[in-house]
PDB file of C-alpha atoms in Angstrom:
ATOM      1  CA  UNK A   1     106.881  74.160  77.074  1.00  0.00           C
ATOM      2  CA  UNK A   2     105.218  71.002  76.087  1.00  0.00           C
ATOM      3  CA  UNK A   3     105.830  69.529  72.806  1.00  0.00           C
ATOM      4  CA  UNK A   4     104.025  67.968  70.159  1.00  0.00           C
ATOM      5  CA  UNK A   5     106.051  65.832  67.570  1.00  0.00           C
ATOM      6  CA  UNK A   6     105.111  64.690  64.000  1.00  0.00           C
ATOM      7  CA  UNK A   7     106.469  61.781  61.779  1.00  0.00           C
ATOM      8  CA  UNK A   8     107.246  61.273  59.226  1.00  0.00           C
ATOM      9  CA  UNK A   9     109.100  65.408  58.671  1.00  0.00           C
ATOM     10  CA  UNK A  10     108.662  65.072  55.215  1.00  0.00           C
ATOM     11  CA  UNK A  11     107.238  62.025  52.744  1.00  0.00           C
ATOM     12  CA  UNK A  12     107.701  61.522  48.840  1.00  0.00           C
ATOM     13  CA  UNK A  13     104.820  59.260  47.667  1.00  0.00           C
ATOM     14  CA  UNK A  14     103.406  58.373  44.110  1.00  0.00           C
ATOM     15  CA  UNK A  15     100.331  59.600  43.016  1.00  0.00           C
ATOM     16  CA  UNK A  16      97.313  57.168  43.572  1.00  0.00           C
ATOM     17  CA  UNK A  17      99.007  55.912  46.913  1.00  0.00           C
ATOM     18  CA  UNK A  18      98.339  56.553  50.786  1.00  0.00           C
ATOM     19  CA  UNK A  19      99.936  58.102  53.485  1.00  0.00           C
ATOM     20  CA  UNK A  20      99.602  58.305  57.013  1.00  0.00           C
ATOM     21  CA  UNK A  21     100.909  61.205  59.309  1.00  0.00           C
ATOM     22  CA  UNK A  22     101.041  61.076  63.385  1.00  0.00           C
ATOM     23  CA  UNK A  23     100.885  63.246  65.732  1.00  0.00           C
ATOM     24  CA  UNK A  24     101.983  63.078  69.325  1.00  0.00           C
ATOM     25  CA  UNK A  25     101.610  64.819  72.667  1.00  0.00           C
ATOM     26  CA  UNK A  26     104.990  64.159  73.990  1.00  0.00           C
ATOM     27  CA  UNK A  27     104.111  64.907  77.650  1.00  0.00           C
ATOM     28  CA  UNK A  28     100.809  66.051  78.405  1.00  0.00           C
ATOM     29  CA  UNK A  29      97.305  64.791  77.113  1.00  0.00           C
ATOM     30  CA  UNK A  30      95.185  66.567  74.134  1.00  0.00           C
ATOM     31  CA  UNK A  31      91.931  65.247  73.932  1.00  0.00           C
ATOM     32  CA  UNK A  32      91.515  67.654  71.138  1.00  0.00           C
ATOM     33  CA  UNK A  33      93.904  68.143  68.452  1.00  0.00           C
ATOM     34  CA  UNK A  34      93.966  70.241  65.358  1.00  0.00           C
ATOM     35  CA  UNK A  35      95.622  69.275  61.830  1.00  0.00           C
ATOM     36  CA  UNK A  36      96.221  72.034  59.272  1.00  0.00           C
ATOM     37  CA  UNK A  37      97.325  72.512  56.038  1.00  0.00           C
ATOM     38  CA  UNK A  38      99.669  75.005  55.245  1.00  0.00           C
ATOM     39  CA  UNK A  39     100.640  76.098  51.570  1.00  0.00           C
ATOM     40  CA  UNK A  40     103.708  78.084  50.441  1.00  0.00           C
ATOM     41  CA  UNK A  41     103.932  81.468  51.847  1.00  0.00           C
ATOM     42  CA  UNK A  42      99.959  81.540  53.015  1.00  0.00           C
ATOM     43  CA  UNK A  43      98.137  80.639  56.107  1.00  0.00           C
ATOM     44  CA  UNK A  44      97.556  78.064  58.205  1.00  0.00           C
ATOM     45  CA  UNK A  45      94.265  76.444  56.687  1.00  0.00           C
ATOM     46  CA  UNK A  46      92.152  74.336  59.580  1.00  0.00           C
ATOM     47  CA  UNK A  47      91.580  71.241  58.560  1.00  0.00           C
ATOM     48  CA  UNK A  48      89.764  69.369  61.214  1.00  0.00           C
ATOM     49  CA  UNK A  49      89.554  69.011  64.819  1.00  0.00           C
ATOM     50  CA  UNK A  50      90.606  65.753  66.236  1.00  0.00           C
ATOM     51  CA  UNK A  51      88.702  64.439  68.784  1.00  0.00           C
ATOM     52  CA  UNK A  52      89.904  61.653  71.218  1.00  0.00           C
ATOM     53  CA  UNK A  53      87.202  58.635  71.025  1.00  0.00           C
ATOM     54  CA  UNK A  54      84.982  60.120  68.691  1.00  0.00           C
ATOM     55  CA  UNK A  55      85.235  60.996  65.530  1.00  0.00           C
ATOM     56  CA  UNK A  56      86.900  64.383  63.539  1.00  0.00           C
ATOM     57  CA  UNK A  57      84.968  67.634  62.957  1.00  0.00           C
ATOM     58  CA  UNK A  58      85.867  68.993  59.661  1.00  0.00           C
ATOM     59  CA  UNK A  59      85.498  71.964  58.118  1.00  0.00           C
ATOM     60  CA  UNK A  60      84.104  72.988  55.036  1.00  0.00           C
ATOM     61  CA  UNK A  61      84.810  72.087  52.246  1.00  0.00           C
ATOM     62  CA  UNK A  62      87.654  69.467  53.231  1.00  0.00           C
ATOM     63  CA  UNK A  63      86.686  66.010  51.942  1.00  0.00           C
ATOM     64  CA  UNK A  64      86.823  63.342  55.162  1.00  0.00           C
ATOM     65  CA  UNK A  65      86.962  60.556  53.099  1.00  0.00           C
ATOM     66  CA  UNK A  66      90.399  61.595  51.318  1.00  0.00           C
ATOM     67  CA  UNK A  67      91.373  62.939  54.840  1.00  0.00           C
ATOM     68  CA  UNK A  68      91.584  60.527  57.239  1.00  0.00           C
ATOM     69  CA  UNK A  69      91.113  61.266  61.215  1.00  0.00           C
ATOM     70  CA  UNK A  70      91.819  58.625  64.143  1.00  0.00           C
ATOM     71  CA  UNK A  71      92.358  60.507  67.346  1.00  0.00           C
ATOM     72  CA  UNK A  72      92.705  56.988  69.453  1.00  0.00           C
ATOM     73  CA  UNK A  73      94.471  57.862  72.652  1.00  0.00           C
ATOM     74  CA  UNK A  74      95.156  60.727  74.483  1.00  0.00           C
ATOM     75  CA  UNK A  75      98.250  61.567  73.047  1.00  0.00           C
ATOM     76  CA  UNK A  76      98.208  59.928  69.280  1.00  0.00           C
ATOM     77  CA  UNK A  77      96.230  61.523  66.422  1.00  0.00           C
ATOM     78  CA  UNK A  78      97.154  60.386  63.058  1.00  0.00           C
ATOM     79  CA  UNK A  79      96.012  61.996  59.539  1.00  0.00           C
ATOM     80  CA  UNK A  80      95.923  59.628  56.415  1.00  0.00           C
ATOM     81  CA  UNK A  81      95.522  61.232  53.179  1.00  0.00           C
ATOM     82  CA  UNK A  82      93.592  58.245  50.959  1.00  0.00           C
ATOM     83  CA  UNK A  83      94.561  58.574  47.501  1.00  0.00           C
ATOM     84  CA  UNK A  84      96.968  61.685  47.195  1.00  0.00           C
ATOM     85  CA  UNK A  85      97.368  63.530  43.711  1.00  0.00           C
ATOM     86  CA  UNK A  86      99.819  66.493  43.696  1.00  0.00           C
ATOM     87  CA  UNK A  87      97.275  68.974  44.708  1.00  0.00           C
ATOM     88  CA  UNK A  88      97.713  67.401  47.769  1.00  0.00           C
ATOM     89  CA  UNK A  89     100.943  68.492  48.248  1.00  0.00           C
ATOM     90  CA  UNK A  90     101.349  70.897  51.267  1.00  0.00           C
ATOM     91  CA  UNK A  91     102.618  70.797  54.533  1.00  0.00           C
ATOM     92  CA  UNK A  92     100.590  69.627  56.908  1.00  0.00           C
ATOM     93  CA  UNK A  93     101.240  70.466  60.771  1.00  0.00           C
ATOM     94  CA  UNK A  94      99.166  69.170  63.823  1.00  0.00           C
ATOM     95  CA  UNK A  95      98.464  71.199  67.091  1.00  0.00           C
ATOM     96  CA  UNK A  96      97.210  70.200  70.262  1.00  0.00           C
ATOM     97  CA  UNK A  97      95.911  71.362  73.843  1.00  0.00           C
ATOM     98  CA  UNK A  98      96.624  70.604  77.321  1.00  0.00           C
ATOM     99  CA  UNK A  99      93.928  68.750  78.340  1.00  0.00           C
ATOM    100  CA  UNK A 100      94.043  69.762  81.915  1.00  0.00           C
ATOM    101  CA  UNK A 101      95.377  73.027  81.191  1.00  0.00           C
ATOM    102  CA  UNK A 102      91.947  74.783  80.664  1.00  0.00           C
ATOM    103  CA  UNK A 103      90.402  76.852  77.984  1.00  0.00           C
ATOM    104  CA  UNK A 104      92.589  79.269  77.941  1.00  0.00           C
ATOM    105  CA  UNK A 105      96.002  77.277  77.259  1.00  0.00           C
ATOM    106  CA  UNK A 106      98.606  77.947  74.735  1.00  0.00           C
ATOM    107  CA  UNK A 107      97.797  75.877  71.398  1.00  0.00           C
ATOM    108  CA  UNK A 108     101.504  73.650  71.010  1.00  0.00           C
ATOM    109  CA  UNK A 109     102.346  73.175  66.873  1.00  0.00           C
ATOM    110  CA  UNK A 110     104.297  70.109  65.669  1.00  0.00           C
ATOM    111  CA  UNK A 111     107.399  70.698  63.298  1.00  0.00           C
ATOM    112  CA  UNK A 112     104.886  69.505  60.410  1.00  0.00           C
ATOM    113  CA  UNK A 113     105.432  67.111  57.698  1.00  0.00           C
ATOM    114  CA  UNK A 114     106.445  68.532  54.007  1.00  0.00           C
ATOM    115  CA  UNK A 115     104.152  65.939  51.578  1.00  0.00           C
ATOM    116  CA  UNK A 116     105.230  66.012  47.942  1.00  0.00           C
ATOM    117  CA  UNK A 117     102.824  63.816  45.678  1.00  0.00           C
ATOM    118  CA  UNK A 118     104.764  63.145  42.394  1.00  0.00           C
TER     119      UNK A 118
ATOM    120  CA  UNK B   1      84.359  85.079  55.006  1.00  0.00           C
ATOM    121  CA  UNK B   2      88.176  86.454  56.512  1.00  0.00           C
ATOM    122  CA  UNK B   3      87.378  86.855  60.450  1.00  0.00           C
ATOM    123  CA  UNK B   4      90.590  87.795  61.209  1.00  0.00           C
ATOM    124  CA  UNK B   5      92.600  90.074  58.808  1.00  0.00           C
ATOM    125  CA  UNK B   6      96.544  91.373  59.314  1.00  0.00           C
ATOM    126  CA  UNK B   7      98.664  94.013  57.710  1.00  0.00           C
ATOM    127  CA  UNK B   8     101.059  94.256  56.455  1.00  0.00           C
ATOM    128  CA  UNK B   9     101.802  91.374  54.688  1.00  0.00           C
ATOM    129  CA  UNK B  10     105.554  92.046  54.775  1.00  0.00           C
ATOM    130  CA  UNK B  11     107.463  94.131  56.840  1.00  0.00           C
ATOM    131  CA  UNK B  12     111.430  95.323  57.138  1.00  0.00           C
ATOM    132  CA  UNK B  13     112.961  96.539  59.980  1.00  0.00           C
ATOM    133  CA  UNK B  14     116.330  98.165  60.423  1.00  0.00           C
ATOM    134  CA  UNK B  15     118.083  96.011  63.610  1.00  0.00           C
ATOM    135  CA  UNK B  16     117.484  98.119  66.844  1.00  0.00           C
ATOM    136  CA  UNK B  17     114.021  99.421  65.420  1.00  0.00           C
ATOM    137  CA  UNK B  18     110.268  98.550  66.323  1.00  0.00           C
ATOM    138  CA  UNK B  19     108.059  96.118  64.241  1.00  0.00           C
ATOM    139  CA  UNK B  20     104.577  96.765  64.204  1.00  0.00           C
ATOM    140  CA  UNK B  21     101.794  94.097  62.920  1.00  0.00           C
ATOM    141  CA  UNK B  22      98.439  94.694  62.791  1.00  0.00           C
ATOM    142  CA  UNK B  23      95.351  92.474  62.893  1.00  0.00           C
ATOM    143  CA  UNK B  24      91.078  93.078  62.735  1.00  0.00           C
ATOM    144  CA  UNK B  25      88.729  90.898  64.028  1.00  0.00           C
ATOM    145  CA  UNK B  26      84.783  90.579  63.311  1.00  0.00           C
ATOM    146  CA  UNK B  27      83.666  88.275  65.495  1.00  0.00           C
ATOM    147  CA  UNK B  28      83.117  89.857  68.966  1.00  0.00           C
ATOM    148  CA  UNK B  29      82.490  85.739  70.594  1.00  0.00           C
ATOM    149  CA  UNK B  30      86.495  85.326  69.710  1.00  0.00           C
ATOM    150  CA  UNK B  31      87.660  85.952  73.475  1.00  0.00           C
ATOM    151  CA  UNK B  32      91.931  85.089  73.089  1.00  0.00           C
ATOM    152  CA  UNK B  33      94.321  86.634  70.846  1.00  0.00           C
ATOM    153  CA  UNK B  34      97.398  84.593  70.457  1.00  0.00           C
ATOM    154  CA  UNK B  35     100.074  85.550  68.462  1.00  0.00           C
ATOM    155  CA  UNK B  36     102.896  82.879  66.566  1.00  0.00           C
ATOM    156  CA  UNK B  37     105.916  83.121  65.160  1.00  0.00           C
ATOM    157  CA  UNK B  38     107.095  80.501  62.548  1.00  0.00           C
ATOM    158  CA  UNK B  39     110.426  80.027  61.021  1.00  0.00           C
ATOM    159  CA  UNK B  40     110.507  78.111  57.284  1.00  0.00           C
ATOM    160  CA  UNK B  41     109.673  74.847  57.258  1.00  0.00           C
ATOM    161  CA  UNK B  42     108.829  74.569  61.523  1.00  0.00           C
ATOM    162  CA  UNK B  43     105.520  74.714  62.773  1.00  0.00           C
ATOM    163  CA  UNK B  44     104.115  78.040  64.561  1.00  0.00           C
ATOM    164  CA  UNK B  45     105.041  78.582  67.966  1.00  0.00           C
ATOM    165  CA  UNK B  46     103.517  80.594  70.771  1.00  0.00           C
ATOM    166  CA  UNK B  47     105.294  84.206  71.480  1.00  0.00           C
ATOM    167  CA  UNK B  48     102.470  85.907  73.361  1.00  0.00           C
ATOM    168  CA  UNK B  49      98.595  85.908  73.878  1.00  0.00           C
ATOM    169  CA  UNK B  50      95.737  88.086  75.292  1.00  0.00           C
ATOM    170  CA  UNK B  51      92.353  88.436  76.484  1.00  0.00           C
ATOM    171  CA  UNK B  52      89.949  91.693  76.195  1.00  0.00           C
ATOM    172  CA  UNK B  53      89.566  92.008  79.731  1.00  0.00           C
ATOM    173  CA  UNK B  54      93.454  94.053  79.350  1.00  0.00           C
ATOM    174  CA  UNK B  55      94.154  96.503  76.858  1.00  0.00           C
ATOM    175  CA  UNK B  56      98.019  95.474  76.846  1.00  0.00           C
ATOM    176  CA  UNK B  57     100.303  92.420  77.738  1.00  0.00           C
ATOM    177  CA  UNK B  58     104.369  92.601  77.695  1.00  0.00           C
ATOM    178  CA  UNK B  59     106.700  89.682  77.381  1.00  0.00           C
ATOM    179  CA  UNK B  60     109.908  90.836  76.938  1.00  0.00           C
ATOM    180  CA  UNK B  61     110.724  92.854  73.830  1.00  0.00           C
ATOM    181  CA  UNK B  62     107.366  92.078  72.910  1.00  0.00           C
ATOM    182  CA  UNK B  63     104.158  93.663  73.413  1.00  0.00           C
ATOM    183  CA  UNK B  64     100.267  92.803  72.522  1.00  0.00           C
ATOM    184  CA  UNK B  65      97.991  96.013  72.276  1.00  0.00           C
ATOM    185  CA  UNK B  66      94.497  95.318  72.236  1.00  0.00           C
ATOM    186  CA  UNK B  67      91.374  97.795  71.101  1.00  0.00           C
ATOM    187  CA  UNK B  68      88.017  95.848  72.177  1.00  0.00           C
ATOM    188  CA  UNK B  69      85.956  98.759  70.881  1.00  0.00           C
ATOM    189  CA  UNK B  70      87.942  98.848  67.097  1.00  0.00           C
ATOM    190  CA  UNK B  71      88.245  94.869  67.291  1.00  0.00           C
ATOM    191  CA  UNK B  72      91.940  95.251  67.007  1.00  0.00           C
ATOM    192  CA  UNK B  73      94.859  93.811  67.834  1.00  0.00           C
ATOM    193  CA  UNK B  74      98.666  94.890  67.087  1.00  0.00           C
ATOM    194  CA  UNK B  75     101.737  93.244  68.146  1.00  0.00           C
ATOM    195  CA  UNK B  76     105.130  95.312  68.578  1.00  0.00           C
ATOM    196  CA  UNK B  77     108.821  93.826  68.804  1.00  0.00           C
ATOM    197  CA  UNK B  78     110.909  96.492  70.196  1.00  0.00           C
ATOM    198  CA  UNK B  79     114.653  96.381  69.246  1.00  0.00           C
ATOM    199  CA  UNK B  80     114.139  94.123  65.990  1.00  0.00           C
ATOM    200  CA  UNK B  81     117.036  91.603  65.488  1.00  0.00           C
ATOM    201  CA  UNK B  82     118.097  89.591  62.618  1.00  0.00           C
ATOM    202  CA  UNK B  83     117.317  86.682  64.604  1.00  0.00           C
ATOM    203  CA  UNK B  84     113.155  87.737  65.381  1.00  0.00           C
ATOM    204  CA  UNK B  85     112.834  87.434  60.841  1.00  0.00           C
ATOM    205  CA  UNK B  86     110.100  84.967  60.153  1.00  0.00           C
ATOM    206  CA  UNK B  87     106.749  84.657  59.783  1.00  0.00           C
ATOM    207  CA  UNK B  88     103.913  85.872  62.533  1.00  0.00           C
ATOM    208  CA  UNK B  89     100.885  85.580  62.275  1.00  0.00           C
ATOM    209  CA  UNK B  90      97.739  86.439  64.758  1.00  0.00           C
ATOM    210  CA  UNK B  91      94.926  84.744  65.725  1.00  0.00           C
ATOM    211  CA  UNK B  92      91.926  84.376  67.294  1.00  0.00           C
ATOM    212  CA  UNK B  93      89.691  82.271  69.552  1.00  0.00           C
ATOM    213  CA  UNK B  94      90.552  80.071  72.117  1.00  0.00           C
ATOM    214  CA  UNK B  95      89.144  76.680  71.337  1.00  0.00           C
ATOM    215  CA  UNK B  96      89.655  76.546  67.339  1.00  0.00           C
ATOM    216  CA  UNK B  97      91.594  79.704  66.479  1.00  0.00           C
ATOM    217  CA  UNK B  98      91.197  81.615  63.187  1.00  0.00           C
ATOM    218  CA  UNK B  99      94.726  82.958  61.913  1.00  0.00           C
ATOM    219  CA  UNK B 100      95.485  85.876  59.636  1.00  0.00           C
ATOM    220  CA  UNK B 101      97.652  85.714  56.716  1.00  0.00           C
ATOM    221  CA  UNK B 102     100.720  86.316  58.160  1.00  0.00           C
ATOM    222  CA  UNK B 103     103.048  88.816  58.135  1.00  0.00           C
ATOM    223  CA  UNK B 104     106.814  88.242  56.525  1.00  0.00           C
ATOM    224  CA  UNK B 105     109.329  89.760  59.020  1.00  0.00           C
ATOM    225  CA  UNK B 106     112.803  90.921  57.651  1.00  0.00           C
ATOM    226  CA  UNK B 107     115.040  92.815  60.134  1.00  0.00           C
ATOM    227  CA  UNK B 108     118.176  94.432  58.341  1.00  0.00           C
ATOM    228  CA  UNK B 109     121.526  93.943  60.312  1.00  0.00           C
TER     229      UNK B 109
END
C-alpha cells in the first residue's frame, strides 16, 4: 500500500515554544490530507482537513491560530502548533488520500508524532 | 453529538476463537465503513472497508457485516491470534470519516 510518513516520531519542547510537524505522501498525491489528535487510550479526534493550495478546514472548536495548516504541494502538509503548553501534549497523526484514487479509496495513516510539552 | 458509537470497549479472546466488535451509526449520508487496526504508538491502518450496497465483505480471517436498516456495522476476526491484539476502531464516511472509540483487543495464547 501507499505510505504516508511523519517527522519528527516524537518531539520534547518547552512550554511557550513552537513546533512544526510534516507530513508526506511518499508515493502518490493527496490533495487532501487529514491531521488528528489522538490522546491516551481514546479516539482519533479530527483536527482539520488539509487542503492543497488553499487553506485548512477546521473543526470545531480547534483554535487555527495555535494550529497551524500549510498543505503546499501535493505531497507535503505540515502542522505547527504556535505556542504549546502541556495540554497540548498528544499524539498527533496525519492521513491522506489518493488523489487519483477516487472517493472511495482507503484513507493511509502516518506512524504519528508523540509531542510532550514540558 | 457521537455519530458513530462501538462496543465493547474492550474485548478478550481465547487464541483460535472469534472477536466480535460492534459499531452504530446515525447518519444515513455516511456511505463507507472502514475499519482500522492500530498497534501502540503507530498510526491506524486499513484492515477492511464496506459500502451499503453489500450486506457482507470477507478478507481473510476477517469479515465486515453490515445492517443498512439497524445502521450497523460489526466486524468479526475468526481464529483470534496473539498477534491480531490492538486497538480497532470503525468508522464512517468516505471523505472525512467519523471513528468510534475503539475497541481494546486482547487474544489469550
Amino acid at each position: 500500500g501507499a505510505v504516508v510518513s511523519q517527522h519528527p516520531s516524537w518531539v520534547i519542547c518547552k512550554s511557550g515554544t513552537s513546533v512544526k510537524i510534516e507530513c508526506r505522501s511518499l508515493d502518490f498525491q493527496a490533495t487532501t490530507m487529514f491531521w488528528y489528535r489522538q490522546f491516551p487510550k481514546q479516539s482519533l479526534m479530527l483536527m482539520a482537513t488539509s487542503n492543497e493550495g488553499s487553506k485548512a478546514t477546521y473543526e470545531q472548536g480547534v483554535e487555527k491560530d495555535k494550529f497551524l495548516i500549510n498543505h503546499a504541494s501535493l505531497t507535503l502538509s505540515t502542522l505547527t502548533v504556535t505556542s504549546a503548553h502541556p495540554e497540548d501534549s498528544s499524539f498527533y497523526i496525519c492521513s491522506a488520500r489518493d488523489t487519483l484514487a477516487g472517493l472511495y479509496n482507503e484513507q493511509f495513516f502516518g506512524p504519528g508524532t508523540r509531542l510532550t510539552v514540558l | 453529538q457521537q455519530q458513530v458509537k462501538q462496543s465493547p470497549q474492550s474485548l478478550i479472546v481465547q487464541k483460535g476463537g472469534i472477536s466480535i466488535i460492534n459499531c452504530a451509526y446515525e447518519n444515513t449520508a455516511f456511505d463507507y465503513f472502514p475499519w482500522y487496526q492500530q498497534f501502540p504508538g503507530k498510526g491506524p491502518a486499513l484492515l477492511i472497508a464496506i459500502r451499503p450496497d453489500v450486506s457482507e465483505k470477507k478478507e481473510g480471517r476477517f469479515t465486515i457485516s453490515f445492517n443498512k436498516s439497524a445502521k450497523q456495522f460489526s466486524l468479526h476476526i475468526m481464529d483470534s491470534q496473539p498477534g491480531d491484539s490492538a486497538t480497532y476502531f470503525c468508522a464512517a464516511g468516505a471523505g472525512k470519516s467519523t471513528f468510534g472509540d475503539g475497541t481494546t483487543l486482547t487474544v489469550k495464547p
